Amino acid sequence: MTHAPLPATPDGRYLVMEGRLWRRSNPALGPRQRELLVAALMRARADVGRAKRAKDAAAERRARARVHRAKVGLGERGAPWWTDGAPDFNRHLVRNTPYAAWFRDLAVP
């Protein structure tokens, strides 16, 4: 099953999923750095799942902290990766942001 790509804002800072903005990773990351961070993220996410299935709250907290660190490294969390001073709308509903009109216009045929 293939999924349609998520729409990206015109400035490339966010993807829109289910009406919410999600910050994209930093495009300035080198391919090797991105590869290492994504691998760490995937391992940490798998460890979250294992810890949940084992009902090991301490292991789950540690794994979630690793997920967070990887996402910060990728630029998806933490300080915004752009430098022009624009505000960060990560996790905001797109309809409540300056991207609202752009997103509405996507649905117009």
XYZ file of N, CA, C and O in Angstrom:
436
model
N 0.842 -1.171 0.000
C 0.000 0.000 0.000
C 0.892 1.240 0.000
O 1.798 1.373 0.800
N 0.660 2.135 -0.919
C 1.435 3.364 -0.965
C 0.591 4.508 -0.415
O -0.629 4.531 -0.537
N 1.269 5.436 0.177
C 0.604 6.600 0.749
C 0.978 7.831 -0.070
O 2.100 7.952 -0.535
N 0.028 8.729 -0.216
C 0.324 9.996 -0.891
C 1.286 10.784 -0.008
O 1.185 10.741 1.221
N 2.236 11.487 -0.611
C 3.155 12.275 0.210
C 2.387 13.370 0.962
O 1.397 13.908 0.475
N 2.872 13.666 2.149
C 2.256 14.731 2.940
C 2.620 16.071 2.317
O 3.739 16.260 1.834
N 1.686 17.025 2.335
C 2.028 18.339 1.784
C 3.051 19.048 2.660
O 2.978 18.983 3.894
N 3.994 19.679 2.016
C 5.005 20.482 2.703
C 4.682 21.947 2.485
O 4.249 22.344 1.395
N 4.878 22.749 3.523
C 4.625 24.185 3.393
C 5.562 24.773 2.335
O 6.643 24.228 2.095
N 5.164 25.872 1.728
C 5.978 26.461 0.658
C 7.411 26.792 1.089
O 8.329 26.734 0.278
N 7.610 27.108 2.368
C 8.959 27.431 2.836
C 9.759 26.187 3.229
O 10.917 26.278 3.616
N 9.125 25.003 3.143
C 9.820 23.760 3.420
C 10.051 23.458 4.887
O 10.746 22.506 5.223
N 9.437 24.215 5.772
C 9.681 24.029 7.198
C 8.822 22.938 7.833
O 9.226 22.351 8.834
N 7.637 22.690 7.268
C 6.700 21.765 7.904
C 6.069 20.824 6.898
O 5.934 21.154 5.716
N 5.616 19.684 7.426
C 4.693 18.798 6.730
C 3.355 18.956 7.430
O 3.309 19.287 8.618
N 2.266 18.689 6.710
C 0.941 18.753 7.314
C 0.376 17.343 7.355
O 0.260 16.674 6.331
N 0.051 16.897 8.571
C -0.568 15.596 8.751
C -1.799 15.786 9.629
O -1.702 16.321 10.735
N -2.939 15.373 9.082
C -4.211 15.477 9.794
C -4.442 16.891 10.326
O -4.874 17.089 11.457
N -4.123 17.881 9.480
C -4.403 19.269 9.811
C -3.435 19.910 10.775
O -3.640 21.047 11.207
N -2.352 19.226 11.104
C -1.380 19.745 12.064
C -0.020 19.882 11.388
O 0.368 19.046 10.581
N 0.702 20.945 11.747
C 2.046 21.171 11.222
C 3.062 20.373 12.037
O 3.018 20.372 13.268
N 3.953 19.696 11.331
C 5.044 18.953 11.956
C 6.345 19.419 11.331
O 6.503 19.384 10.100
N 7.273 19.859 12.156
C 8.532 20.396 11.642
C 9.321 19.322 10.895
O 9.456 18.186 11.356
N 9.813 19.708 9.735
C 10.662 18.812 8.944
C 12.074 18.824 9.511
O 12.468 19.738 10.224
N 12.838 17.805 9.166
C 14.218 17.799 9.620
C 15.024 18.875 8.908
O 14.643 19.365 7.847
N 16.113 19.214 9.526
C 16.982 20.274 9.042
C 17.602 19.874 7.703
O 18.351 18.899 7.625
N 17.338 20.626 6.643
C 17.889 20.264 5.331
C 19.396 20.469 5.241
O 20.028 19.970 4.308
N 19.982 21.152 6.220
C 21.423 21.376 6.199
C 22.218 20.179 6.742
O 23.442 20.162 6.635
N 21.520 19.173 7.297
C 22.231 17.988 7.780
C 22.851 17.243 6.609
O 22.222 17.090 5.559
N 24.035 16.763 6.822
C 24.674 15.944 5.796
C 24.032 14.572 5.731
O 23.402 14.123 6.700
N 24.180 13.861 4.611
C 23.533 12.563 4.466
C 23.954 11.547 5.531
O 23.123 10.803 6.050
N 25.228 11.516 5.887
C 25.696 10.552 6.890
C 25.133 10.896 8.268
O 24.683 10.009 9.009
N 25.136 12.185 8.608
C 24.591 12.616 9.892
C 23.108 12.279 9.980
O 22.633 11.749 10.988
N 22.370 12.560 8.913
C 20.937 12.242 8.876
C 20.729 10.729 9.033
O 19.880 10.281 9.796
N 21.523 9.951 8.312
C 21.405 8.489 8.370
C 21.621 7.972 9.798
O 20.863 7.132 10.289
N 22.641 8.488 10.474
C 22.921 8.056 11.844
C 21.798 8.450 12.797
O 21.393 7.655 13.658
N 21.291 9.662 12.652
C 20.216 10.127 13.528
C 18.919 9.349 13.289
O 18.214 8.994 14.237
N 18.601 9.079 12.027
C 17.383 8.312 11.726
C 17.521 6.893 12.267
O 16.569 6.340 12.837
N 18.701 6.296 12.137
C 18.909 4.950 12.674
C 18.738 4.951 14.195
O 18.094 4.045 14.756
N 19.285 5.963 14.865
C 19.129 6.067 16.319
C 17.660 6.251 16.685
O 17.168 5.656 17.657
N 16.947 7.049 15.911
C 15.527 7.276 16.159
C 14.737 5.980 16.014
O 13.907 5.645 16.861
N 15.000 5.231 14.960
C 14.270 3.983 14.742
C 14.561 2.962 15.846
O 13.648 2.269 16.320
N 15.827 2.868 16.272
C 16.161 1.950 17.381
C 15.439 2.372 18.656
O 14.885 1.539 19.376
N 15.439 3.673 18.926
C 14.786 4.165 20.142
C 13.285 3.912 20.097
O 12.681 3.513 21.098
N 12.664 4.134 18.941
C 11.223 3.871 18.825
C 10.911 2.388 19.035
O 9.926 2.040 19.682
N 11.757 1.533 18.488
C 11.561 0.097 18.693
C 11.703 -0.242 20.178
O 10.940 -1.052 20.716
N 12.652 0.394 20.846
C 12.841 0.148 22.279
C 11.657 0.660 23.095
O 11.304 0.054 24.111
N 11.034 1.748 22.662
C 9.811 2.214 23.334
C 8.753 1.117 23.255
O 8.126 0.768 24.266
N 8.569 0.557 22.088
C 7.577 -0.500 21.908
C 7.874 -1.718 22.764
O 6.975 -2.279 23.407
N 9.147 -2.131 22.790
C 9.515 -3.289 23.611
C 9.263 -3.007 25.090
O 8.736 -3.853 25.808
N 9.614 -1.816 25.534
C 9.424 -1.457 26.943
C 7.939 -1.413 27.295
O 7.541 -1.870 28.374
N 7.132 -0.892 26.385
C 5.684 -0.858 26.647
C 5.109 -2.264 26.753
O 4.321 -2.548 27.652
N 5.513 -3.127 25.816
C 5.011 -4.503 25.855
C 5.451 -5.218 27.137
O 4.713 -6.033 27.687
N 6.655 -4.877 27.620
C 7.172 -5.493 28.842
C 6.647 -4.782 30.098
O 6.944 -5.225 31.208
N 5.912 -3.691 29.892
C 5.399 -2.888 31.013
C 6.539 -2.422 31.921
O 6.431 -2.425 33.148
N 7.643 -2.014 31.271
C 8.833 -1.532 31.982
C 8.880 -0.009 31.842
O 9.408 0.527 30.869
N 8.313 0.683 32.819
C 8.184 2.144 32.743
C 9.540 2.840 32.695
O 9.707 3.831 31.976
N 10.515 2.344 33.440
C 11.835 2.981 33.444
C 12.498 2.855 32.073
O 13.063 3.826 31.552
N 12.430 1.677 31.483
C 13.012 1.475 30.146
C 12.280 2.328 29.115
O 12.897 2.864 28.191
N 10.966 2.435 29.271
C 10.196 3.271 28.337
C 10.623 4.734 28.441
O 10.802 5.404 27.425
N 10.809 5.242 29.668
C 11.263 6.637 29.847
C 12.627 6.852 29.191
O 12.852 7.853 28.524
N 13.535 5.902 29.385
C 14.869 6.028 28.779
C 14.775 6.014 27.257
O 15.426 6.812 26.574
N 13.961 5.115 26.714
C 13.816 5.035 25.255
C 13.167 6.306 24.712
O 13.580 6.817 23.662
N 12.162 6.821 25.395
C 11.525 8.056 24.944
C 12.500 9.226 24.985
O 12.468 10.105 24.116
N 13.376 9.248 25.966
C 14.400 10.299 26.022
C 15.335 10.185 24.819
O 15.748 11.209 24.243
N 15.659 8.961 24.402
C 16.496 8.772 23.213
C 15.767 9.205 21.948
O 16.370 9.795 21.041
N 14.455 8.936 21.864
C 13.662 9.414 20.730
C 13.752 10.941 20.673
O 14.009 11.516 19.617
N 13.559 11.574 21.812
C 13.594 13.043 21.860
C 14.962 13.567 21.410
O 15.038 14.490 20.593
N 16.044 12.974 21.917
C 17.385 13.439 21.529
C 17.614 13.302 20.024
O 18.180 14.191 19.386
N 17.175 12.197 19.443
C 17.345 11.999 18.002
C 16.538 13.041 17.230
O 17.018 13.610 16.239
N 15.309 13.321 17.672
C 14.473 14.299 16.983
C 15.059 15.710 17.116
O 14.990 16.499 16.169
N 15.646 16.021 18.260
C 16.319 17.311 18.412
C 17.503 17.371 17.448
O 17.715 18.371 16.762
N 18.270 16.287 17.360
C 19.401 16.244 16.440
C 18.979 16.433 14.994
O 19.668 17.084 14.205
N 17.828 15.877 14.640
C 17.303 16.024 13.280
C 16.722 17.411 13.024
O 16.487 17.793 11.883
N 16.458 18.149 14.099
C 15.865 19.479 13.948
C 14.352 19.474 14.018
O 13.717 20.499 13.811
N 13.754 18.322 14.310
C 12.295 18.217 14.358
C 11.734 18.706 15.687
O 10.539 18.969 15.810
N 12.579 18.793 16.691
C 12.216 19.336 17.999
C 13.332 20.268 18.440
O 14.392 20.312 17.845
N 13.082 20.974 19.542
C 14.095 21.889 20.047
C 14.036 23.208 19.293
O 13.006 23.560 18.705
N 15.138 23.916 19.308
C 15.198 25.216 18.627
C 15.005 25.029 17.126
O 15.506 24.067 16.545
N 14.266 25.934 16.488
C 14.094 25.830 15.024
C 15.435 25.874 14.309
O 16.363 26.543 14.751
N 15.514 25.177 13.187
C 16.750 25.151 12.419
C 16.903 26.351 11.497
O 17.977 26.616 10.983
N 15.840 27.096 11.259
C 15.962 28.274 10.405
C 16.464 29.445 11.242
O 16.321 29.465 12.462
N 17.043 30.419 10.549
C 17.732 31.509 11.260
C 17.155 32.887 10.970
O 17.762 33.888 11.344
N 15.991 32.936 10.330
C 15.445 34.255 9.971
C 14.549 34.849 11.054
O 13.945 35.903 10.862
N 14.459 34.185 12.206
C 13.657 34.707 13.307
C 12.174 34.404 13.218
O 11.402 34.817 14.086
N 11.739 33.681 12.180
C 10.315 33.345 12.041
C 9.900 32.438 13.202
O 10.684 31.599 13.649
N 8.675 32.618 13.691
C 8.220 31.782 14.809
C 8.080 30.327 14.394
O 7.969 30.002 13.215
N 8.085 29.468 15.404
C 7.943 28.037 15.185
C 6.492 27.644 15.436
O 5.955 27.894 16.510
N 5.862 27.036 14.443
C 4.477 26.578 14.569
C 4.388 25.064 14.644
O 3.346 24.477 14.349
N 5.485 24.416 15.062
C 5.493 22.960 15.177
C 4.343 22.493 16.070
O 4.128 23.030 17.158
N 3.599 21.515 15.572
C 2.479 20.866 16.261
C 1.228 21.744 16.363
O 0.254 21.348 16.976
N 1.235 22.916 15.767
C 0.038 23.762 15.758
C -0.925 23.277 14.673
O -0.505 22.746 13.647
N -2.210 23.492 14.902
C -3.183 23.243 13.845
C -2.923 24.248 12.735
O -2.798 25.447 12.991
N -2.843 23.755 11.521
C -2.502 24.630 10.400
C -3.513 25.770 10.258
O -3.144 26.890 9.907
N -4.767 25.513 10.603
C -5.793 26.551 10.454
C -5.577 27.732 11.387
O -6.157 28.796 11.179
N -4.740 27.570 12.415
C -4.463 28.641 13.368
C -3.113 29.297 13.133
O -2.565 29.928 14.039
N -2.577 29.148 11.940
C -1.242 29.672 11.635
C -1.283 30.502 10.352
O -2.287 30.482 9.631
N -0.202 31.179 10.045
C -0.137 31.916 8.780
C -0.216 31.028 7.542
O -0.367 31.531 6.430
N -0.141 29.713 7.707
C -0.230 28.782 6.580
C -1.671 28.390 6.260
O -1.919 27.605 5.350
N -2.642 28.917 6.985
C -4.041 28.502 6.849
C -4.563 28.690 5.425
O -5.157 27.766 4.857
N -4.376 29.853 4.834
C -4.897 30.107 3.485
C -4.214 29.200 2.468
O -4.877 28.651 1.576
N -2.911 29.035 2.583
C -2.190 28.133 1.688
C -2.784 26.728 1.768
O -3.043 26.100 0.743
N -3.029 26.232 2.981
C -3.540 24.878 3.155
C -4.971 24.762 2.608
O -5.303 23.768 1.958
N -5.788 25.764 2.854
C -7.169 25.752 2.312
C -7.132 25.687 0.798
O -7.882 24.956 0.183
N -6.221 26.439 0.188
C -6.126 26.473 -1.273
C -5.664 25.136 -1.866
O -5.927 24.870 -3.040
N -5.001 24.301 -1.083
C -4.594 22.996 -1.585
C -5.798 22.139 -1.951
O -5.728 21.318 -2.863
N -6.874 22.297 -1.214
C -8.070 21.463 -1.425
C -8.912 21.927 -2.598
O -9.802 21.217 -3.042
N -8.630 23.118 -3.115
C -9.410 23.645 -4.238
C -8.901 23.021 -5.528
O -7.715 23.104 -5.822
N -9.812 22.374 -6.294
C -9.352 21.724 -7.546
C -8.956 22.727 -8.598
O -9.294 23.841 -8.643
